[in-house]
Amino acid sequence: MKQFRPVRGLRPAARGLPGSPAARLVAALAALVAGLVVVLVPGAASAAPVCKVDYTTNQWPGGFTASVRLTNLGSAVSGWTLRWTAGTGQQITNAWNAQVSQSGTTVTATNVAWNGSLATGGAADFGFQGTWSGSLTTPSDWSLNGVPCGGTSSPSPSPTPSPTVDHSPSPSPSPTPSPTVDHSPSPSPSVTPSPSIDPSPSPSVTPTPSGCSGTGLVVCSGFEDQSGTPSGEWQVTTPNCSGTGTATIDTATAHSGGRSLRINGGGNYCNHIFAATTKNVSGVSPVVYGRMWVRHTTALPAGHVAMITMADSRDGGKDLRIGGQNGALQWNRESDDATLPEQSPSGVALSAPLPVNRWVCLRFQIDTTQQAMRTYLDDQEIVGLRVDGTPTTDVDAQWLRRSTAPRPTTFRLGWESYGGDSDTVWYDDVALGSSPIGC
């Protein structure tokens, strides 16, 4: 057993005889173990992904719209800012459900008042319209509130002077998967919707004369007393800026009689144009009823356009707007860009397109005592354009985040485009008052 005695003697040799072979062997073994530990401990840990972005586009030569769904995978946030890099030659012209700005190729989208709070797993949908040249590329460098959506790397730990050697096996760390943006196509809301019209007559509408003999009418005009440029009871107005849009009295096209209001609405924002009534509509109550016959030449586009606007005194004078988006009729609220219905594929399918090249009777009612609105096309209600006080997903859940009932104080007919979309629109037999008005 003498051959084992030198092994027992290694301990004193290691302490007092650093030059001995035994000491050198122990030192080598210790260094080897330490080296193995350094290899097994990762130098940096990848943080969990903080968000996921679903990005879908509809494009045509020179233009496009994009639908974006931001899903928060991290901690809950009370406000969000999403940034990405647009391709060279891409320029955003307008947006909805978010405030979107562009500097060079850097694009920043910030929440609006009603969609800023995102719980873990919560999502916000917004969209924008733009122009492009060359090729339309898909962004990949998304960041939420300054943090890349794929997560960030933690700094490497600083070495301590006397590291503790762990002789227990250290499992190799499983790599954190790097998330990628989900570009799988989702149903596009810009598909031409099937008309979703409630065939049952509304109990709140009583048939009344379609002319000007109804009670409580403040506005009632077939434009028969007008010629050339609207004047008197109707005034041409460009609320923000003026361009090529025009408003004239047309004697060649009319729903009844021999005249109508013709709006030549140009593309891009400053080419909008309206004719506003000079009548005092601020006293119409408790429900504001409107009716007009409308004819236009171009199908409602994917981008946002407005055709009828009413200033709301309970919302800082911002407009309530009837127009279109994603090919269907919609209401839009200027102050927070809320839409009715919501601009999801399911929401858009609950609205209806505005038929082209024929006269259509469009009616609406706005309750000034509570959040309640209804809209009719040829005397049939469009279910996606109904506000009933109970939030309904894809319909009025977004709209009802504002609890105050609107109070219209103006009434304008025209065309307002937030992109490059233009149209020619005629209005005739227009009425507004405090009693239901039939077609």
Coordinates of N, CA, C and O in Angstrom, one line a residue, residues 246-402:
T246 N -63.8 71.6 -56.0 CA -64.8 72.6 -56.3 C -66.2 72.1 -55.9 O -66.5 70.9 -55.8
A247 N -67.1 73.1 -55.6 CA -68.5 72.9 -55.2 C -69.3 73.8 -56.1 O -69.1 75.0 -56.2
T248 N -70.2 73.2 -56.9 CA -71.0 73.9 -57.9 C -72.4 73.4 -57.9 O -72.7 72.3 -57.4
I249 N -73.4 74.1 -58.4 CA -74.7 73.7 -58.6 C -74.8 73.1 -60.0 O -74.5 73.7 -61.0
D250 N -75.3 71.8 -60.1 CA -75.3 71.1 -61.3 C -76.8 71.0 -61.8 O -77.7 70.7 -61.1
T251 N -77.0 71.4 -63.1 CA -78.3 71.3 -63.7 C -78.5 70.1 -64.6 O -79.5 70.0 -65.2
A252 N -77.4 69.3 -64.7 CA -77.5 68.1 -65.6 C -77.8 66.8 -64.9 O -78.3 65.9 -65.5
T253 N -77.5 66.8 -63.6 CA -77.8 65.6 -62.8 C -78.5 66.0 -61.5 O -78.1 66.9 -60.8
A254 N -79.7 65.4 -61.3 CA -80.5 65.7 -60.1 C -81.3 64.5 -59.7 O -81.7 63.6 -60.5
H255 N -81.6 64.3 -58.4 CA -82.5 63.3 -57.9 C -83.9 63.7 -58.2 O -84.7 62.8 -58.6
S256 N -84.2 64.9 -57.9 CA -85.6 65.4 -58.2 C -85.4 66.9 -58.6 O -84.4 67.5 -58.3
G257 N -86.4 67.4 -59.2 CA -86.3 68.8 -59.7 C -85.2 68.9 -60.8 O -85.0 67.9 -61.6
G258 N -84.5 70.0 -60.9 CA -83.5 70.2 -62.0 C -82.2 70.5 -61.5 O -81.3 70.9 -62.3
R259 N -81.9 70.5 -60.2 CA -80.6 70.9 -59.7 C -80.1 70.0 -58.5 O -80.9 69.4 -57.9
S260 N -78.8 70.0 -58.4 CA -78.2 69.3 -57.2 C -76.9 70.0 -56.9 O -76.4 70.8 -57.7
L261 N -76.3 69.6 -55.8 CA -75.0 70.1 -55.4 C -73.9 69.1 -55.9 O -74.0 67.9 -55.6
R262 N -73.0 69.6 -56.7 CA -71.9 68.7 -57.2 C -70.6 69.1 -56.6 O -70.2 70.3 -56.5
I263 N -69.9 68.1 -56.0 CA -68.6 68.2 -55.4 C -67.6 67.5 -56.3 O -67.7 66.3 -56.5
N264 N -66.6 68.2 -56.8 CA -65.5 67.6 -57.4 C -64.4 67.5 -56.4 O -63.7 68.5 -56.1
G265 N -64.2 66.4 -55.8 CA -63.2 66.2 -54.7 C -61.9 65.7 -55.2 O -61.9 64.6 -55.8
G266 N -60.9 66.4 -55.0 CA -59.5 66.0 -55.4 C -58.8 65.1 -54.4 O -59.2 65.0 -53.2
G267 N -57.8 64.4 -54.9 CA -57.0 63.6 -54.0 C -56.0 64.5 -53.2 O -55.7 65.6 -53.6
N268 N -55.6 64.0 -52.1 CA -54.7 64.7 -51.1 C -55.4 65.7 -50.3 O -56.4 66.3 -50.8
Y269 N -55.0 65.9 -49.1 CA -55.7 66.6 -48.1 C -56.2 68.0 -48.5 O -57.3 68.4 -48.3
C270 N -55.3 68.8 -49.0 CA -55.7 70.2 -49.3 C -56.7 70.4 -50.5 O -57.1 71.5 -50.7
N271 N -57.0 69.3 -51.2 CA -57.9 69.5 -52.2 C -59.4 69.2 -51.8 O -60.3 69.0 -52.6
H272 N -59.6 69.1 -50.5 CA -60.9 68.9 -50.0 C -61.8 70.1 -50.2 O -61.3 71.2 -50.4
I273 N -63.1 69.9 -50.2 CA -64.1 71.0 -50.4 C -65.4 70.7 -49.8 O -65.8 69.5 -49.8
F274 N -66.1 71.7 -49.3 CA -67.4 71.4 -48.7 C -68.3 72.6 -49.0 O -67.9 73.7 -49.2
A275 N -69.6 72.3 -48.9 CA -70.7 73.3 -48.9 C -71.4 73.2 -47.5 O -71.9 72.1 -47.2
A276 N -71.4 74.2 -46.8 CA -71.9 74.2 -45.4 C -73.2 75.0 -45.3 O -73.4 76.1 -45.9
T277 N -74.2 74.5 -44.6 CA -75.4 75.2 -44.4 C -75.2 76.4 -43.5 O -74.4 76.3 -42.5
T278 N -75.9 77.5 -43.7 CA -75.8 78.6 -42.8 C -76.9 78.6 -41.8 O -77.0 79.4 -40.9
K279 N -77.8 77.6 -41.8 CA -78.8 77.4 -40.8 C -78.2 77.0 -39.5 O -77.2 76.4 -39.4
N280 N -78.9 77.5 -38.4 CA -78.5 77.1 -37.1 C -79.0 75.8 -36.7 O -80.1 75.6 -36.4
V281 N -78.1 74.8 -36.7 CA -78.5 73.4 -36.4 C -78.1 73.0 -34.9 O -78.4 71.9 -34.5
S282 N -77.6 74.0 -34.2 CA -77.1 73.6 -32.8 C -78.3 73.4 -31.8 O -78.1 72.8 -30.8
G283 N -79.5 73.8 -32.2 CA -80.6 73.6 -31.3 C -81.5 72.4 -31.7 O -82.4 72.1 -31.0
V284 N -81.1 71.7 -32.7 CA -81.8 70.5 -33.1 C -81.6 69.4 -32.0 O -80.5 69.0 -31.6
S285 N -82.7 68.9 -31.4 CA -82.6 68.0 -30.2 C -84.0 67.4 -30.0 O -85.0 67.8 -30.5
P286 N -84.1 66.3 -29.2 CA -82.9 65.7 -28.5 C -82.2 64.8 -29.5 O -81.0 64.4 -29.2
V287 N -82.8 64.4 -30.6 CA -82.1 63.5 -31.6 C -82.0 64.3 -32.9 O -83.0 65.0 -33.3
V288 N -80.8 64.3 -33.5 CA -80.6 64.9 -34.8 C -80.8 63.9 -35.9 O -80.1 62.9 -35.9
Y289 N -81.8 64.2 -36.7 CA -82.1 63.3 -37.9 C -81.6 64.0 -39.2 O -81.9 65.1 -39.4
G290 N -80.9 63.2 -40.0 CA -80.5 63.7 -41.3 C -80.8 62.8 -42.4 O -80.9 61.5 -42.2
R291 N -81.1 63.4 -43.6 CA -81.4 62.6 -44.8 C -80.9 63.3 -46.0 O -81.0 64.5 -46.1
M292 N -80.3 62.6 -46.9 CA -79.8 63.1 -48.2 C -79.8 62.0 -49.2 O -79.6 60.9 -48.9
W293 N -80.0 62.4 -50.5 CA -79.7 61.5 -51.6 C -78.3 61.8 -52.1 O -77.9 63.0 -52.3
V294 N -77.6 60.7 -52.3 CA -76.2 60.8 -52.7 C -75.9 60.0 -54.0 O -76.5 58.9 -54.1
R295 N -75.1 60.5 -54.8 CA -74.7 59.8 -56.0 C -73.2 60.1 -56.2 O -72.7 61.2 -56.0
H296 N -72.4 59.0 -56.5 CA -71.0 59.3 -56.8 C -70.5 58.3 -57.8 O -71.2 57.4 -58.2
T297 N -69.2 58.5 -58.3 CA -68.7 57.8 -59.4 C -67.7 56.8 -59.1 O -67.4 55.9 -60.0
T298 N -67.0 56.9 -58.0 CA -65.8 56.0 -57.7 C -66.1 55.3 -56.4 O -66.4 55.9 -55.4
A299 N -65.9 53.9 -56.4 CA -66.1 53.1 -55.2 C -65.2 53.7 -54.1 O -64.1 54.2 -54.3
L300 N -65.8 53.6 -52.8 CA -65.0 54.0 -51.7 C -63.7 53.3 -51.6 O -63.6 52.1 -51.8
P301 N -62.6 54.0 -51.3 CA -61.3 53.4 -51.4 C -60.9 52.7 -50.1 O -61.6 52.7 -49.1
A302 N -59.7 52.2 -50.2 CA -59.1 51.6 -48.9 C -58.7 52.6 -47.9 O -58.8 52.4 -46.7
G303 N -58.2 53.8 -48.4 CA -57.8 54.9 -47.6 C -59.0 55.6 -47.0 O -60.2 55.4 -47.4
H304 N -58.8 56.4 -46.0 CA -59.8 57.2 -45.3 C -60.3 58.4 -46.1 O -59.4 59.2 -46.4
V305 N -61.6 58.5 -46.3 CA -62.2 59.7 -46.9 C -63.4 60.1 -46.1 O -64.0 59.3 -45.4
A306 N -63.8 61.4 -46.1 CA -65.0 61.9 -45.5 C -65.8 62.6 -46.5 O -65.3 63.3 -47.3
M307 N -67.1 62.5 -46.3 CA -68.1 63.2 -47.2 C -69.0 64.1 -46.5 O -69.5 65.1 -47.1
I308 N -69.4 63.8 -45.2 CA -70.3 64.6 -44.5 C -69.6 64.9 -43.1 O -69.1 64.0 -42.5
T309 N -69.5 66.2 -42.7 CA -68.9 66.5 -41.5 C -69.8 67.4 -40.6 O -70.5 68.2 -41.2
M310 N -69.7 67.2 -39.3 CA -70.5 68.0 -38.3 C -69.6 68.4 -37.2 O -69.1 67.4 -36.5
A311 N -69.4 69.6 -36.9 CA -68.6 70.0 -35.7 C -69.3 69.6 -34.4 O -70.5 69.8 -34.3
D312 N -68.6 69.0 -33.5 CA -69.2 68.6 -32.2 C -68.7 69.5 -31.1 O -67.6 69.6 -30.7
S313 N -69.7 70.3 -30.5 CA -69.4 71.3 -29.5 C -68.9 70.6 -28.2 O -68.3 71.3 -27.4
R314 N -69.3 69.3 -28.0 CA -68.9 68.6 -26.8 C -67.5 67.9 -27.0 O -67.1 67.2 -26.0
D315 N -66.9 68.1 -28.1 CA -65.6 67.5 -28.3 C -64.6 68.5 -28.9 O -63.9 68.3 -29.8
G316 N -64.7 69.7 -28.3 CA -63.8 70.8 -28.7 C -64.0 71.3 -30.1 O -63.0 71.9 -30.7
G317 N -65.1 71.1 -30.7 CA -65.4 71.6 -32.0 C -64.8 70.6 -33.1 O -64.9 70.9 -34.3
K318 N -64.3 69.5 -32.7 CA -63.8 68.5 -33.7 C -64.9 67.9 -34.4 O -66.1 67.8 -33.9
D319 N -64.7 67.3 -35.6 CA -65.7 66.8 -36.4 C -66.2 65.4 -36.2 O -65.3 64.5 -35.9
L320 N -67.5 65.2 -36.3 CA -68.0 63.9 -36.6 C -68.0 63.7 -38.1 O -68.5 64.7 -38.8
R321 N -67.6 62.6 -38.6 CA -67.5 62.5 -40.1 C -68.1 61.2 -40.6 O -67.9 60.1 -40.0
I322 N -68.9 61.3 -41.6 CA -69.4 60.1 -42.4 C -68.6 60.0 -43.7 O -68.5 61.0 -44.4
G323 N -68.0 58.9 -43.9 CA -67.2 58.7 -45.1 C -67.0 57.2 -45.4 O -67.9 56.4 -45.2
G324 N -65.8 56.9 -45.7 CA -65.4 55.5 -46.0 C -64.0 55.2 -45.7 O -63.2 56.0 -45.6
Q325 N -63.8 53.9 -45.6 CA -62.5 53.3 -45.4 C -62.5 51.8 -45.6 O -63.5 51.2 -45.3
N326 N -61.5 51.3 -46.3 CA -61.5 49.9 -46.6 C -62.7 49.5 -47.4 O -63.2 48.4 -47.3
G327 N -63.1 50.4 -48.3 CA -64.2 50.1 -49.2 C -65.6 50.1 -48.7 O -66.5 49.8 -49.4
A328 N -65.8 50.6 -47.4 CA -67.1 50.5 -46.8 C -67.4 51.9 -46.1 O -66.5 52.6 -45.7
L329 N -68.7 52.1 -45.9 CA -69.1 53.3 -45.2 C -68.6 53.2 -43.7 O -68.6 52.1 -43.1
Q330 N -68.3 54.4 -43.1 CA -67.9 54.4 -41.7 C -68.2 55.8 -41.2 O -68.3 56.8 -41.9
W331 N -68.3 55.8 -39.8 CA -68.2 57.1 -39.1 C -66.8 57.2 -38.5 O -66.2 56.2 -38.2
N332 N -66.3 58.4 -38.4 CA -65.0 58.7 -37.9 C -65.1 59.9 -37.0 O -65.8 60.9 -37.2
R333 N -64.4 59.8 -35.8 CA -64.3 60.9 -34.9 C -63.0 61.6 -34.9 O -61.9 61.0 -34.7
E334 N -62.9 62.8 -35.3 CA -61.7 63.5 -35.6 C -60.8 63.6 -34.3 O -59.6 63.5 -34.5
S335 N -61.3 63.8 -33.2 CA -60.5 64.0 -32.0 C -59.6 62.8 -31.6 O -58.5 63.1 -31.2
D336 N -60.1 61.6 -31.8 CA -59.3 60.5 -31.4 C -59.2 59.4 -32.5 O -58.6 58.3 -32.3
D337 N -59.7 59.7 -33.7 CA -59.7 58.8 -34.9 C -60.4 57.5 -34.7 O -60.1 56.5 -35.3
A338 N -61.3 57.5 -33.7 CA -62.1 56.3 -33.5 C -63.1 56.1 -34.7 O -63.5 57.1 -35.3
T339 N -63.3 54.9 -35.1 CA -64.2 54.6 -36.2 C -65.3 53.7 -35.8 O -65.3 53.0 -34.8
L340 N -66.4 53.8 -36.6 CA -67.6 53.0 -36.5 C -67.9 52.5 -37.9 O -68.2 53.3 -38.7
P341 N -67.8 51.1 -38.1 CA -67.3 50.1 -37.2 C -65.8 50.1 -37.1 O -65.1 50.9 -37.7
E342 N -65.3 49.3 -36.2 CA -63.8 49.2 -36.1 C -63.3 48.6 -37.4 O -63.9 47.9 -38.1
Q343 N -62.0 49.1 -37.7 CA -61.4 48.7 -39.0 C -60.7 47.3 -38.9 O -59.6 47.2 -39.3
S344 N -61.4 46.4 -38.4 CA -61.0 45.0 -38.4 C -61.7 44.3 -39.6 O -62.8 44.8 -40.0
P345 N -61.2 43.2 -40.1 CA -62.0 42.5 -41.1 C -63.4 42.2 -40.8 O -64.3 42.4 -41.6
S346 N -63.7 41.8 -39.5 CA -65.0 41.5 -39.1 C -65.9 42.8 -39.0 O -67.0 42.8 -39.3
G347 N -65.2 43.8 -38.5 CA -66.0 45.1 -38.4 C -66.3 45.7 -39.7 O -67.5 46.1 -40.0
V348 N -65.4 45.7 -40.7 CA -65.7 46.2 -42.0 C -66.8 45.4 -42.7 O -67.6 46.0 -43.4
A349 N -66.8 44.1 -42.5 CA -67.8 43.2 -43.1 C -69.2 43.6 -42.6 O -70.2 43.2 -43.2
L350 N -69.3 44.2 -41.4 CA -70.6 44.6 -40.9 C -71.1 45.9 -41.4 O -72.2 46.4 -41.1
S351 N -70.3 46.6 -42.3 CA -70.8 47.8 -42.9 C -71.2 47.5 -44.4 O -71.4 46.3 -44.7
A352 N -71.2 48.5 -45.2 CA -71.7 48.2 -46.6 C -71.0 49.3 -47.5 O -70.7 50.4 -47.1
P353 N -70.7 48.9 -48.7 CA -70.2 49.9 -49.7 C -71.3 50.9 -50.0 O -72.5 50.6 -49.9
L354 N -70.9 52.1 -50.6 CA -71.8 53.0 -51.1 C -71.9 52.8 -52.6 O -70.9 53.0 -53.3
P355 N -73.1 52.4 -53.1 CA -73.2 52.0 -54.5 C -72.8 53.2 -55.4 O -73.0 54.4 -55.0
V356 N -72.2 52.9 -56.6 CA -71.8 54.0 -57.5 C -72.8 54.2 -58.6 O -73.6 53.2 -58.9
N357 N -72.8 55.4 -59.2 CA -73.6 55.7 -60.4 C -75.1 55.5 -60.3 O -75.7 55.2 -61.3
R358 N -75.6 55.6 -59.1 CA -77.0 55.7 -58.9 C -77.3 56.5 -57.6 O -76.5 56.6 -56.7
W359 N -78.5 57.0 -57.5 CA -78.9 57.8 -56.3 C -79.2 56.8 -55.2 O -79.9 55.8 -55.4
V360 N -78.7 57.1 -54.0 CA -78.9 56.3 -52.8 C -79.4 57.2 -51.7 O -78.9 58.3 -51.5
C361 N -80.4 56.8 -51.0 CA -80.9 57.5 -49.8 C -80.1 57.1 -48.6 O -80.0 56.0 -48.2
L362 N -79.4 58.1 -48.0 CA -78.6 57.9 -46.8 C -79.2 58.7 -45.7 O -79.5 59.9 -45.8
R363 N -79.5 58.0 -44.6 CA -80.1 58.6 -43.4 C -79.3 58.3 -42.1 O -78.7 57.2 -42.1
F364 N -79.4 59.2 -41.2 CA -78.7 58.9 -39.9 C -79.5 59.6 -38.8 O -80.3 60.5 -39.0
Q365 N -79.3 59.1 -37.5 CA -79.8 59.8 -36.4 C -78.8 59.7 -35.2 O -78.1 58.7 -35.0
I366 N -78.6 60.9 -34.6 CA -77.6 61.1 -33.5 C -78.4 61.5 -32.3 O -79.0 62.6 -32.2
D367 N -78.3 60.7 -31.2 CA -78.9 61.1 -29.9 C -78.0 62.1 -29.2 O -76.8 61.7 -29.0
T368 N -78.5 63.2 -28.8 CA -77.6 64.2 -28.1 C -77.7 64.0 -26.6 O -77.0 64.7 -25.8
T369 N -78.5 63.0 -26.1 CA -78.6 62.8 -24.6 C -77.8 61.6 -24.2 O -77.6 61.4 -23.0
Q370 N -77.4 60.7 -25.1 CA -76.7 59.5 -24.8 C -75.9 59.0 -26.0 O -76.2 59.5 -27.1
Q371 N -74.9 58.1 -25.8 CA -74.2 57.6 -27.0 C -75.1 56.6 -27.7 O -75.1 55.4 -27.4
A372 N -75.8 57.1 -28.7 CA -76.7 56.2 -29.5 C -76.8 56.8 -30.9 O -77.1 58.0 -31.1
M373 N -76.5 56.0 -31.9 CA -76.5 56.5 -33.3 C -77.0 55.3 -34.2 O -76.7 54.1 -33.9
R374 N -77.7 55.7 -35.3 CA -78.1 54.7 -36.3 C -78.0 55.2 -37.7 O -78.1 56.5 -37.9
T375 N -77.7 54.4 -38.6 CA -77.5 54.8 -40.0 C -78.2 53.9 -41.0 O -78.2 52.6 -40.8
Y376 N -78.8 54.4 -42.0 CA -79.6 53.7 -42.9 C -79.2 53.9 -44.4 O -78.8 55.1 -44.7
L377 N -79.2 52.9 -45.2 CA -79.0 53.0 -46.6 C -80.2 52.5 -47.4 O -80.6 51.3 -47.2
D378 N -80.9 53.4 -48.1 CA -82.1 53.0 -48.8 C -83.1 52.5 -47.8 O -83.8 51.4 -48.0
D379 N -83.2 53.1 -46.6 CA -84.2 52.8 -45.6 C -83.9 51.4 -44.9 O -84.8 50.9 -44.2
Q380 N -82.8 50.8 -45.1 CA -82.4 49.6 -44.3 C -81.2 49.9 -43.5 O -80.2 50.5 -43.9
E381 N -81.3 49.5 -42.2 CA -80.2 49.9 -41.3 C -78.9 49.1 -41.5 O -79.0 47.9 -41.8
I382 N -77.8 49.8 -41.4 CA -76.5 49.1 -41.5 C -76.1 48.8 -40.1 O -75.8 49.7 -39.3
V383 N -76.0 47.5 -39.8 CA -75.8 47.1 -38.4 C -74.4 47.4 -37.9 O -74.2 47.6 -36.7
G384 N -73.4 47.6 -38.8 CA -72.1 47.9 -38.3 C -72.0 49.4 -38.0 O -70.9 49.8 -37.4
L385 N -73.0 50.2 -38.3 CA -72.9 51.6 -38.0 C -73.9 52.0 -36.9 O -74.5 53.1 -36.9
R386 N -74.1 51.1 -35.9 CA -75.0 51.3 -34.8 C -74.3 51.5 -33.5 O -73.5 50.6 -33.2
V387 N -74.6 52.5 -32.8 CA -74.1 52.7 -31.4 C -75.3 52.6 -30.5 O -76.3 53.3 -30.7
D388 N -75.2 51.6 -29.6 CA -76.4 51.4 -28.7 C -76.1 51.5 -27.2 O -76.9 51.1 -26.4
G389 N -74.9 52.0 -26.9 CA -74.5 52.1 -25.5 C -73.9 50.9 -24.8 O -73.3 51.0 -23.8
T390 N -74.0 49.8 -25.5 CA -73.3 48.6 -25.0 C -72.1 48.2 -25.9 O -72.4 48.0 -27.1
P391 N -70.9 48.3 -25.5 CA -69.8 48.1 -26.4 C -69.8 46.7 -27.0 O -70.0 45.7 -26.4
T392 N -69.7 46.7 -28.3 CA -69.8 45.5 -29.1 C -68.4 45.4 -29.9 O -68.1 46.3 -30.7
T393 N -67.7 44.3 -29.7 CA -66.4 44.1 -30.4 C -66.6 44.2 -31.9 O -67.6 43.6 -32.4
D394 N -65.7 44.9 -32.6 CA -65.7 45.1 -34.0 C -66.7 46.1 -34.5 O -66.7 46.5 -35.6
V395 N -67.6 46.6 -33.6 CA -68.6 47.5 -34.0 C -68.4 48.8 -33.2 O -67.7 49.7 -33.7
D396 N -68.9 49.0 -32.0 CA -68.8 50.3 -31.3 C -68.0 50.2 -30.0 O -68.1 51.2 -29.2
A397 N -67.2 49.2 -29.8 CA -66.5 49.1 -28.5 C -65.4 50.3 -28.5 O -65.2 50.9 -27.5
Q398 N -64.8 50.5 -29.6 CA -63.8 51.6 -29.7 C -64.5 53.0 -29.6 O -64.1 53.9 -28.9
W399 N -65.7 53.1 -30.3 CA -66.4 54.4 -30.3 C -66.9 54.8 -28.8 O -66.8 55.9 -28.4
L400 N -67.3 53.8 -28.1 CA -67.8 54.0 -26.7 C -66.8 54.3 -25.7 O -67.1 54.5 -24.5
R401 N -65.5 54.3 -26.0 CA -64.5 54.7 -25.1 C -64.6 56.2 -24.7 O -64.1 56.7 -23.7
R402 N -65.3 56.9 -25.6 CA -65.8 58.3 -25.2 C -67.2 58.2 -24.8 O -68.1 57.8 -25.6

